[in-house]
Coordinates of C-alpha atoms in Angstrom, one line a residue:
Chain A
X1466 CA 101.2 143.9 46.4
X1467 CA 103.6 144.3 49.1
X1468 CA 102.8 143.5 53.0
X1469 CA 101.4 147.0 53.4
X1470 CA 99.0 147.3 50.6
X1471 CA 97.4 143.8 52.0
X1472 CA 96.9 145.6 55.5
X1473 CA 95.1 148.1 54.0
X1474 CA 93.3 146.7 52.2
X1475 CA 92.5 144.3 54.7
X1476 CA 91.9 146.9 57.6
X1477 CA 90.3 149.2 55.0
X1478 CA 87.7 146.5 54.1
X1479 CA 87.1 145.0 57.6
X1480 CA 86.6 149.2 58.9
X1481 CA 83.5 149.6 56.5
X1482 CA 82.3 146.2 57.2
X1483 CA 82.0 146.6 60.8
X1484 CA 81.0 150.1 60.6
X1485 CA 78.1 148.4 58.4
X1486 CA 77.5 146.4 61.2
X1487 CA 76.9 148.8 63.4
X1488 CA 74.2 150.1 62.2
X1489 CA 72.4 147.0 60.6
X1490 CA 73.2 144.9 64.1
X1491 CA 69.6 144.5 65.6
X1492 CA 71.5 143.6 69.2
X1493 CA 72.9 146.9 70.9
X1494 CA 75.4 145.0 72.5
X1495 CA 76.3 143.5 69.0
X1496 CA 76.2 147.0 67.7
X1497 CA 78.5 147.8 70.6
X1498 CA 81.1 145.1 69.9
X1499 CA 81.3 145.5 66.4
X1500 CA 81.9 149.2 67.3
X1501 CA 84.8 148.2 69.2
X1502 CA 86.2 146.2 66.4
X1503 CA 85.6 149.2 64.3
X1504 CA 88.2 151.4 66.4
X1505 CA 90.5 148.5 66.1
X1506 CA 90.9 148.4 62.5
X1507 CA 90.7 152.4 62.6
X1508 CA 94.1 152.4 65.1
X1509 CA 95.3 149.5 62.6
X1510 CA 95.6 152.3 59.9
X1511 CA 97.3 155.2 62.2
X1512 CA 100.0 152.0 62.7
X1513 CA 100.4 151.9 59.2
X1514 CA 100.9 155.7 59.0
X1515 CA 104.0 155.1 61.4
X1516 CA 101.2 157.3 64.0
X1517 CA 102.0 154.5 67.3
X1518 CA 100.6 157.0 69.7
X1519 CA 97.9 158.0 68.1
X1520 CA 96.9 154.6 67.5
X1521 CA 97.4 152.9 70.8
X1522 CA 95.1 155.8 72.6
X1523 CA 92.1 155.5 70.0
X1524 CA 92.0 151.9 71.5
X1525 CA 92.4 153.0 75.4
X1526 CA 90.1 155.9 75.5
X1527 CA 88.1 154.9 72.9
X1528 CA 87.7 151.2 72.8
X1529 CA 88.9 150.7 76.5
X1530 CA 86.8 153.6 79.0
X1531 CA 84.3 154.7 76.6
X1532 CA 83.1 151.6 74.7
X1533 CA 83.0 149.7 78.1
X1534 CA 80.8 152.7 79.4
X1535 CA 78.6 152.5 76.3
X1536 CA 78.3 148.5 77.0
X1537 CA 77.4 149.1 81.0
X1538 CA 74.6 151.5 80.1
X1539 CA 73.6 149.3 77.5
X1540 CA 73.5 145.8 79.9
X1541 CA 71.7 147.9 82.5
X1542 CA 68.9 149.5 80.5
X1543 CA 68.7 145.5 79.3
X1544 CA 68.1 146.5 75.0
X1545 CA 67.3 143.7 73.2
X1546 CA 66.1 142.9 69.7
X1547 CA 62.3 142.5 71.0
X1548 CA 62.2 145.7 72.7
X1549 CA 63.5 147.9 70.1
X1550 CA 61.3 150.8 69.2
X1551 CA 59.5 149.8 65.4
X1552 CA 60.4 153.2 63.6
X1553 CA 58.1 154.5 61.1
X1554 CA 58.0 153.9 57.4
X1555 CA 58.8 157.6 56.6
X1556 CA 60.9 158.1 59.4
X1557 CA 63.2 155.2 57.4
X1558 CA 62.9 157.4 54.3
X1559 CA 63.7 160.3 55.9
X1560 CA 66.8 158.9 57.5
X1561 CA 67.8 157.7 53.9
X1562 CA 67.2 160.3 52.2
X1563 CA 69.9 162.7 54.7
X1564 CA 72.5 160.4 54.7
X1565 CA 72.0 160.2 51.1
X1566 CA 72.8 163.9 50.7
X1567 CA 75.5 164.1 53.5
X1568 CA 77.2 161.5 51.4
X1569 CA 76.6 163.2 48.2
X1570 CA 78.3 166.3 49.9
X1571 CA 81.4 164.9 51.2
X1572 CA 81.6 163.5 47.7
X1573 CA 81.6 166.2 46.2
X1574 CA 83.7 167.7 48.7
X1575 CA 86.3 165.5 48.2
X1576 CA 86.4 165.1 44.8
X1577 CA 88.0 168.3 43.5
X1578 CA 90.1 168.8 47.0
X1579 CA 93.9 168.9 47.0
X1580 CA 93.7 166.2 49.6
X1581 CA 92.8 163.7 46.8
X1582 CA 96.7 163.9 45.2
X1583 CA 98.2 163.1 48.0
X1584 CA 99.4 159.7 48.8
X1585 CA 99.0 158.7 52.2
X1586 CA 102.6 158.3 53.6
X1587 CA 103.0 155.0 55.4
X1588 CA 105.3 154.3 57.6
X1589 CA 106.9 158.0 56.6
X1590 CA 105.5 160.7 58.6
X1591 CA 106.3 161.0 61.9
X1592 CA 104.0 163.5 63.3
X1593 CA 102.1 160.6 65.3
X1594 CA 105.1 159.5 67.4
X1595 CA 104.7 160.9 70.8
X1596 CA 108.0 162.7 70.7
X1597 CA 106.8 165.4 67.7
X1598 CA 102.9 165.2 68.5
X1599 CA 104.1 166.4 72.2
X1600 CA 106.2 169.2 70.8
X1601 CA 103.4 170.2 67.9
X1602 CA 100.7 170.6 71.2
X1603 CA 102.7 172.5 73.7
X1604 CA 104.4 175.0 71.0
X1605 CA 102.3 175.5 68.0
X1606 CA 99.2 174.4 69.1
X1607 CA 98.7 175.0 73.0
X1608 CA 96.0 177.2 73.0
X1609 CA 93.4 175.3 71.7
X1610 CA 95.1 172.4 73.6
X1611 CA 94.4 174.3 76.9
X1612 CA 90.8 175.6 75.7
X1613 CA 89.7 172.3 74.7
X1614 CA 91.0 171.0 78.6
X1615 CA 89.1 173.7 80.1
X1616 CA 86.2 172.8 77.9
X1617 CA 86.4 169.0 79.3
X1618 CA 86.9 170.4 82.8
X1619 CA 83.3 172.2 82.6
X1620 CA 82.2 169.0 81.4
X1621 CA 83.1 166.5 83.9
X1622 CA 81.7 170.0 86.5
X1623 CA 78.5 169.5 84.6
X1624 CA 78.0 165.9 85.1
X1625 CA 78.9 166.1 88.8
X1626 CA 76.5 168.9 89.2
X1627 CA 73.6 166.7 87.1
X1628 CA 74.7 163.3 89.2
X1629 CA 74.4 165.2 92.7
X1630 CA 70.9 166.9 91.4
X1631 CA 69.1 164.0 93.4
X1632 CA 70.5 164.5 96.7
Chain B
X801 CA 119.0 137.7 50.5
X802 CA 116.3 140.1 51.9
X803 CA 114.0 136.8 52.1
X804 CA 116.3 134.9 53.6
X805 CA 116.8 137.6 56.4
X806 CA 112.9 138.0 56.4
X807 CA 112.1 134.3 57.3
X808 CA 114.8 134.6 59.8
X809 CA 113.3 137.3 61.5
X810 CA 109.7 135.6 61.5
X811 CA 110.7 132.6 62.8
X812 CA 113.0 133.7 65.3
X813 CA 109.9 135.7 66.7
X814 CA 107.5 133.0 66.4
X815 CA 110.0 130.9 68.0
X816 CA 110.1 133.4 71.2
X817 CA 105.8 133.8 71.1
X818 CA 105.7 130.4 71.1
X819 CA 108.3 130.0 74.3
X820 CA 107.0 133.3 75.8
X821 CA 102.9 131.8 75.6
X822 CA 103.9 128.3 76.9
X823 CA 106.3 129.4 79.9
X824 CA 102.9 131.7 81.0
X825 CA 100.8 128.9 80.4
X826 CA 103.4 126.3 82.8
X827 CA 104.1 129.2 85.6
X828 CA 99.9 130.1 85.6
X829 CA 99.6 126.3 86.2
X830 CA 101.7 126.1 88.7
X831 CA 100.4 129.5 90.6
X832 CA 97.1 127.1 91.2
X833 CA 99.3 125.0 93.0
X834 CA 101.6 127.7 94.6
X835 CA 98.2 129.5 95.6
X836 CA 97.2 126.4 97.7
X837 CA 100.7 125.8 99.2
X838 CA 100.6 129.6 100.3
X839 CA 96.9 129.4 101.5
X840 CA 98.1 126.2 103.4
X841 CA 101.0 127.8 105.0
X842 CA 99.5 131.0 106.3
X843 CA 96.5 128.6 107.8
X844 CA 98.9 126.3 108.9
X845 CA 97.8 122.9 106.8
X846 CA 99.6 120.9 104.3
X847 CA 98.0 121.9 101.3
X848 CA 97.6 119.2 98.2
X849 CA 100.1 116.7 98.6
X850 CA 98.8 113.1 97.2
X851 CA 99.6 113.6 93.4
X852 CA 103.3 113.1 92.7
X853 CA 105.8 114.2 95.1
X854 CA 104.4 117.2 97.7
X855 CA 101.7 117.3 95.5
X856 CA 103.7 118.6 92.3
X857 CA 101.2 117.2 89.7
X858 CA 97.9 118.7 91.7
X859 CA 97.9 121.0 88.3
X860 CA 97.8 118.6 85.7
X861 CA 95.0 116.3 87.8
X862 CA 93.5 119.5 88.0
X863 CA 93.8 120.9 84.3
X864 CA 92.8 117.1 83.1
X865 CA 89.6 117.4 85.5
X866 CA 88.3 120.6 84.1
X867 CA 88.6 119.3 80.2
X868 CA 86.6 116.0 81.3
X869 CA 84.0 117.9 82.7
X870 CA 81.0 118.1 80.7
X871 CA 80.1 120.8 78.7
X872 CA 77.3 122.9 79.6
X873 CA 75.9 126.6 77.4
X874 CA 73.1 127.6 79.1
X875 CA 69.7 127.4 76.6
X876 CA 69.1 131.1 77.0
X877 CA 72.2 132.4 76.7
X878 CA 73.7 134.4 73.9
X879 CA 76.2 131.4 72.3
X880 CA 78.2 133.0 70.1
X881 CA 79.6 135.7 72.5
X882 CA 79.3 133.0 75.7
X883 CA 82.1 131.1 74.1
X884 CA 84.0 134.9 72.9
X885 CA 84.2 136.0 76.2
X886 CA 86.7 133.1 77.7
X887 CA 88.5 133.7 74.9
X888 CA 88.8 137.1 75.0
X889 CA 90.1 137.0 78.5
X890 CA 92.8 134.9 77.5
X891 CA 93.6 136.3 75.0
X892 CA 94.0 139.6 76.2
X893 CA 95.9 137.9 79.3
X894 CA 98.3 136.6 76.9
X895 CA 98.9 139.8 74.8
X896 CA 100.9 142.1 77.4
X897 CA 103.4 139.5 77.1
X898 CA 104.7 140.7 74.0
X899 CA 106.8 143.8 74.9
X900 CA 108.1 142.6 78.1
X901 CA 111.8 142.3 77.7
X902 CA 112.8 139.2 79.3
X903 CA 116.6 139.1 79.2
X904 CA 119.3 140.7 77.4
X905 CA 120.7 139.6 73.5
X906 CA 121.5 136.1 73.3
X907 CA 124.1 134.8 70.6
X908 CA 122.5 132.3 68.3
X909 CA 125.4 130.4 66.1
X910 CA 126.4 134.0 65.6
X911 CA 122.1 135.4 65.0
X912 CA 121.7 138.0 67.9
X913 CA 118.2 137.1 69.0
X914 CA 116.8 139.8 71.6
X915 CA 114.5 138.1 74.5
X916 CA 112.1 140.2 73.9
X917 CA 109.3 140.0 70.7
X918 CA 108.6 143.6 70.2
X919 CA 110.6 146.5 71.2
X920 CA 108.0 149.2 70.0
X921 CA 108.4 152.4 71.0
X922 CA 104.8 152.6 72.9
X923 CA 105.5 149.4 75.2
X924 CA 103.8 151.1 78.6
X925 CA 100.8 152.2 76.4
X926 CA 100.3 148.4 74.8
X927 CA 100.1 146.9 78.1
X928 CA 98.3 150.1 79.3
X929 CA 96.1 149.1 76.4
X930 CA 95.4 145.6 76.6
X931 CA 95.1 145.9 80.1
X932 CA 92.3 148.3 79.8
X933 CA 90.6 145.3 77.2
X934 CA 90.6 142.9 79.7
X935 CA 87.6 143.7 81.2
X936 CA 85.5 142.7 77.5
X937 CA 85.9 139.6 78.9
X938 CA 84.5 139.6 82.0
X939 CA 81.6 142.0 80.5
X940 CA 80.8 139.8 77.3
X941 CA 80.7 136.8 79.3
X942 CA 78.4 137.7 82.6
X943 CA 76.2 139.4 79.8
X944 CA 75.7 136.6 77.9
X945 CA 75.2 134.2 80.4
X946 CA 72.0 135.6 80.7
X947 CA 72.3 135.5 84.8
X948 CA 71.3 138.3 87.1
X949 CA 74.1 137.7 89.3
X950 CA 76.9 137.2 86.5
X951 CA 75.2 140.0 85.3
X952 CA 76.0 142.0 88.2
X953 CA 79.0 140.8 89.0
X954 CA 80.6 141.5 85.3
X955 CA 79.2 145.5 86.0
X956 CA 80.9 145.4 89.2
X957 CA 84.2 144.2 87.4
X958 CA 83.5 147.2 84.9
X959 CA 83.4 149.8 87.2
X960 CA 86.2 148.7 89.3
X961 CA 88.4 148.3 86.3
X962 CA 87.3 151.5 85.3
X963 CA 87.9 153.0 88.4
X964 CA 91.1 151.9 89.1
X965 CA 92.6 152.4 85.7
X966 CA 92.9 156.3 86.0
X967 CA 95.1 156.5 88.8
X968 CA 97.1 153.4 87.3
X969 CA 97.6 155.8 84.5
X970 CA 98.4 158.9 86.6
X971 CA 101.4 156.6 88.9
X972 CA 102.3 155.5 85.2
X973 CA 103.0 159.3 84.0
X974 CA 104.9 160.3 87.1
X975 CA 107.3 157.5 85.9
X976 CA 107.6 158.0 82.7
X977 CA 108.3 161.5 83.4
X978 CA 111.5 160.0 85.2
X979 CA 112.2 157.9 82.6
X980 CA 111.7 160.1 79.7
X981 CA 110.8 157.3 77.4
X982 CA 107.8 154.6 76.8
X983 CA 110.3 151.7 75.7
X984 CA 110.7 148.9 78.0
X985 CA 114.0 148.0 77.1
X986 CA 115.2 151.6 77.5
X987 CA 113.4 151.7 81.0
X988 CA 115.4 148.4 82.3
X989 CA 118.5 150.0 81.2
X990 CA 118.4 153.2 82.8
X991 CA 117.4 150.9 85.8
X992 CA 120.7 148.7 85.1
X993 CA 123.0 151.7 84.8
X994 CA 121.7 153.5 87.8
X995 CA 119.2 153.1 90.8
X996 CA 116.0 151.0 90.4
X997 CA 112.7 153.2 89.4
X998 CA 111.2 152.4 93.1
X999 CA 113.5 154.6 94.9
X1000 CA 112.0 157.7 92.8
X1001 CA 108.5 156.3 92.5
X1002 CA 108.1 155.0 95.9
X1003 CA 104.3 156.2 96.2
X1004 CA 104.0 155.7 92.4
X1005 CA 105.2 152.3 93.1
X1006 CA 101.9 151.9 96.3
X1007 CA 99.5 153.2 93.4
X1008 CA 100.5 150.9 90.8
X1009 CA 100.4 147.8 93.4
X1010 CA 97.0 148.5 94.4
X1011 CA 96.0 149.4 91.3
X1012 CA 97.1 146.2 89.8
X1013 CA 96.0 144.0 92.9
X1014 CA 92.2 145.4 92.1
X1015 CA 92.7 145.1 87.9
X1016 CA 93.7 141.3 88.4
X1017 CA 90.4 141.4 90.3
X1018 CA 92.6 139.8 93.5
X1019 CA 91.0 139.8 96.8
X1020 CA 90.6 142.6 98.9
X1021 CA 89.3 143.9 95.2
X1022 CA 87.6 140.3 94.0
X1023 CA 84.1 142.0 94.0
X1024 CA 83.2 140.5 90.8
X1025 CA 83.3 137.1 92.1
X1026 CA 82.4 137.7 95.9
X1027 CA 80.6 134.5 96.5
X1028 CA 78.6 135.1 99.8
X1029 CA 77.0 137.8 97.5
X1030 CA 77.3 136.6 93.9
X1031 CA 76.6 133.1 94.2
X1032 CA 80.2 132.4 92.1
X1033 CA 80.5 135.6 90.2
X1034 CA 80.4 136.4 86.5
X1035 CA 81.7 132.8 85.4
X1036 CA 78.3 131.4 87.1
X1037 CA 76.9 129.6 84.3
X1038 CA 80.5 128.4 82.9
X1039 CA 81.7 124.8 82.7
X1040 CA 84.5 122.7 82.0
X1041 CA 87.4 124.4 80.3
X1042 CA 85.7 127.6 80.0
X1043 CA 85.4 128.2 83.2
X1044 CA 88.9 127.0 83.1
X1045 CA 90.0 129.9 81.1
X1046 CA 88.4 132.9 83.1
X1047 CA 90.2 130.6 86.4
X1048 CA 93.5 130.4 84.4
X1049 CA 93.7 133.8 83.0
X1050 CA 93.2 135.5 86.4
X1051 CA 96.7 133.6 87.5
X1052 CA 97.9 135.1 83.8
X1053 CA 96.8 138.3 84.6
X1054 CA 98.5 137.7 88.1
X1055 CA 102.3 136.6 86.8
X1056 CA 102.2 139.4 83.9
X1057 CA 101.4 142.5 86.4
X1058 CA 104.0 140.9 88.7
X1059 CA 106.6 141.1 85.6
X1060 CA 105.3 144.6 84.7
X1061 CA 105.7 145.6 87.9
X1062 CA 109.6 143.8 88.3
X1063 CA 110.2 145.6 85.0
X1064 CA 109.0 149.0 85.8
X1065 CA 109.9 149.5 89.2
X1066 CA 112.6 146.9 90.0
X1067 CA 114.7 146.9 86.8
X1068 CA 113.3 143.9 85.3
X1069 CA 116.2 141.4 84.3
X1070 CA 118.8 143.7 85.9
X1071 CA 121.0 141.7 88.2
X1072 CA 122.0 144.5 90.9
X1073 CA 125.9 145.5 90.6
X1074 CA 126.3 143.3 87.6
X1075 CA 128.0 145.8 85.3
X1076 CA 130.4 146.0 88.4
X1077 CA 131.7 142.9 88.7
X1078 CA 131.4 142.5 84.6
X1079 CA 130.2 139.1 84.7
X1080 CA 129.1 139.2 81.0
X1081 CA 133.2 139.1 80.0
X1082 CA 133.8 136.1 82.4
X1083 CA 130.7 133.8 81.4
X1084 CA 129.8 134.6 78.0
X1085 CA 126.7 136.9 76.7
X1086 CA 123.9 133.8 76.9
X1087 CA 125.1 132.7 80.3
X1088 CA 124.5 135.9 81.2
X1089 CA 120.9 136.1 79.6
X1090 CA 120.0 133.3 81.3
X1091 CA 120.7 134.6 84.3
X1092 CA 119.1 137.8 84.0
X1093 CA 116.1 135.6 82.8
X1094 CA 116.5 134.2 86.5
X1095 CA 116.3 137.6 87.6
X1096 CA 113.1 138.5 86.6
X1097 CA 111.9 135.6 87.8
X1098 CA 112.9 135.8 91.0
X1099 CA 111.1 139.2 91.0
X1100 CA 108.7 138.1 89.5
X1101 CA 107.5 135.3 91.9
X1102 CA 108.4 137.5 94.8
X1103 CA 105.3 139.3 93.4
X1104 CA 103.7 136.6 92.9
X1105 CA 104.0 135.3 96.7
X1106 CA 103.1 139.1 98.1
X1107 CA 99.9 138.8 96.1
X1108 CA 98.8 135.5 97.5
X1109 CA 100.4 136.5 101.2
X1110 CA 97.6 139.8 100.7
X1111 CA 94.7 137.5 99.8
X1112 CA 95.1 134.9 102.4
X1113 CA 95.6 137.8 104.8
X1114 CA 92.9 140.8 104.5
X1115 CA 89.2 140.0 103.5
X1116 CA 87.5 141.6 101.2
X1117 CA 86.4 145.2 100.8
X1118 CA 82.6 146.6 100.6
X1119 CA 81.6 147.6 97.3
X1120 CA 81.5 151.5 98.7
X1121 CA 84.6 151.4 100.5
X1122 CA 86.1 149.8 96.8
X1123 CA 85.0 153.3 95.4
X1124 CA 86.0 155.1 97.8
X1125 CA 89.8 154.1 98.4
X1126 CA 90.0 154.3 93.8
X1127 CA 88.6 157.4 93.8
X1128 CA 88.3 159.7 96.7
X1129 CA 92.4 158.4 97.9
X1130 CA 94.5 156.6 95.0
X1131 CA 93.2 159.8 92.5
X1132 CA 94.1 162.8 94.8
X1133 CA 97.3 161.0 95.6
X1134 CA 98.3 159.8 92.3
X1135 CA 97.9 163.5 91.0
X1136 CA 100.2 165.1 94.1
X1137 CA 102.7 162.5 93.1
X1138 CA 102.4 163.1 89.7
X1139 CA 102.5 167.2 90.6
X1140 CA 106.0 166.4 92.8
X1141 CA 107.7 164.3 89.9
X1142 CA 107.0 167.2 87.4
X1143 CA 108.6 170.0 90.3
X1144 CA 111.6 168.0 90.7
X1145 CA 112.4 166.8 87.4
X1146 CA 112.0 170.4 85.7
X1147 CA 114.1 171.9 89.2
X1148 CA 116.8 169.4 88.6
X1149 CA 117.1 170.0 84.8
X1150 CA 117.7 173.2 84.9

């Protein structure tokens, strides 16, 4: 094993063991931070597939304006382990049983896919640096580029218009 | 041969962490004591000046104080992440350090060793990065205090981190779009070879000042640890050497956005007319380095002194009028000079 196959490995395992944490955190603001870590070890991979830029703004947007927004609402409403909501019994089930079959899907998805042959390329590809993923969005790509800014634009318009509703 | 090459590399970088970390760790010490000589000038008093010589170890009685303090977590606080979130501050205090260049090459018994640990090609993004992380530690730790007004004050240093972020980002564009490149030591060339970023970026220059004045959470921005309000701030319930840390990695915070700042705007370990007079031919490369080392820390403390010259001068802001300048001003002007750059760069490329 070379020093590339031990980062994944590592990052690989400490993704999915966070992620588990996530969900099995009875703290929201544990659930939070192991979310955070999560993104971490996620921008840790797009490193290792030579994707800097992609990488390094999953952790600002991501874990350093969105997370931290995620954690304010979460101090403020003041969530703790006693006053989490009991769910019921079959509610669980029910729960289990979806993710059960969206799993199941995307297995089955996957299995027979081309994507399955091909080797990640670390430290290869260069489509994340900022240089080609620049050119790739302005040329070949810039009309969704602009519809999905217009699309944010009527978003932050909608939240100004729900946040001045009081007044 | 490629592991002897590899071993080279690794130490020569943990040799330049380890020098990088402890040089902020001395000049953060001795911003305490600068901070207090400066306070004492601009009020007219002598400042500390019993221990050692004009008060020169007032640090070390200090430091040495806060570690015999005794060591209090409060009962109802959240343990594990009471004792994260001073460590998280520092930690992410100490990180930006890593892709500032500090001087040029340096001949080692014939090993090139650049001052500098990592030369990636993001190095405006990292800091812009770990700079945006720095407020987990304010937030972890006034959370788990488990303190109504550390509680407070840790949102307050949310939001205002938060706030003033964006049009940090937005001064940072219009300079990179100048530059044409996110690597430092390509940035503090182009400075060396021709005029200083500041004389383009003279409003993107105001932005990124304030900006960085309310991200250290200096006063007129220290909202999160407005006393008369706050009782303390978010480090309320902290003792010891933890509150040491939050202390000591605000004056971290301080020295590495003045070194951003030198770098970005005021050609970072650029001597002015240098390649002029072709000193590097006359005194040898590592004279030179050292130097330009000198440099950047002349800049650096300049910085340094303007922040504490600002918070011994202006009080505080109101929490509204905080908003107010981040969003309603330093936004709407950050995008106009962000609009300007892009007009003239494209009108004098073509």
């Amino acid at each position: 094993m070379n020093a590339t196959q031990i980062l994944f490995w590592f990052l690989s395992g400490l993704t999915l063991f966070s992620a588990i944490m996530v969900v099995i955190s009875k703290n929201p603001v544990h659930s939070v931070l192991w979310l955070i870590v999560t993104f971490f070890a996620i921008s840790g991979h797009y490193i290792l597939l030579n994707a800097q830029f992609i990488g390094i703004v999953n952790l600002i947007v991501y874990a350093g304006a969105i997370m931290v927004l995620f954690l304010f609402v979460i101090m403020l409403m003041n969530l703790n382990a006693h006053s989490e909501p009991q769910k019921h019994k079959w509610l669980k089930l029910a729960g289990i049983l979806a993710g059960g079959c969206l799993m199941l899907v995307l297995v089955a998805a996957l299995k027979t896919a081309d994507q399955n042959k091909m080797i990640a390329q670390t430290q290869e590809g260069n489509i994340g640096l900022i240089e080609n993923l620049g050119k790739a969005l302005f040329t070949e790509y810039v009309v969704p580029f602009e519809i999905s800014s217009v699309l944010f634009l009527s978003a932050m318009v909608g939240a100004v218009v729900i946040g001045k509703k009081g007044d | 041969m490629f592991l002897v090459v590899e071993w080279q590399f690794i130490v020569e970088k943990l040799v330049l962490i380890v020098a990088v970390v402890m040089i902020s760790l001395v000049i953060a010490m001795y911003e305490t004591y600068m901070e207090r000589k400066v306070a004492a000038f601009l009020q007219d008093r002598r400042g500390p000046s019993r221990a050692g010589p004009f008060g020169i170890l007032q640090p070390v009685a200090d430091g040495l104080k806060l570690f015999m303090k005794e060591e209090i977590i409060p009962n109802n606080s959240n343990k594990f992440l009471f004792i994260l979130g001073p460590c998280l501050a520092m930690m992410t205090a100490m990180m930006t350090s890593a892709v500032i260049p500090w001087g040029g090459t340096i001949d080692f018994f014939g090993y090139p060793v650049s001052l500098q640990v990592a030369d990636i090609n993001i190095g405006i993004l990292f800091i812009f990065g770990v700079v945006s992380m720095g407020v987990y530690g304010i937030m972890i730790g006034g959370w788990a205090s488990n303190n109504k007004f550390s509680l407070i004050a840790a949102l307050r240093g949310a939001s205002q981190v938060i706030s003033y972020e964006l049009p940090m980002g937005l001064a940072l564009i219009a300079l990179l779009m100048v530059t044409g490149s996110l690597k430092m030591s390509v940035i503090v060339g182009q400075q060396a070879d021709s005029w200083y970023n500041v004389l383009y970026q003279p409003l993107g220059f105001m932005i990124f000042f304030v900006c960085a004045l309310a991200e250290c959470n200096r006063t007129p921005f220290d909202l999160p640890e407005a006393e008369n309000e706050l009782n303390f701030g978010y480090h309320q319930e902290y003792s010891s050497m933890k509150l040491g840390f939050y202390l000591f990695a605000e004056y971290i915070n301080m020295f590495i956005s003045s070194v951003v700042m030198s770098t970005l705007f005021f050609g970072g370990y650029d001597i002015p007319f240098i390649n002029d007079v072709n000193l590097g031919h006359s005194i040898g490369a590592n004279w030179l380095a050292v130097l330009q080392a000198m440099s950047l820390f002349f800049k650096t403390v300049s910085f340094i002194f303007l922040f504490m010259w600002i918070r011994w001068t202006i009080p505080r802001f109101r929490y509204d009028q905080l908003m107010n300048l981040g969003w309603k001003t330093l936004i709407p002007l950050s995008l106009i000079n962000m609009l300007i750059t892009a007009v003239v760069v494209l009108w004098l490329k073509k």
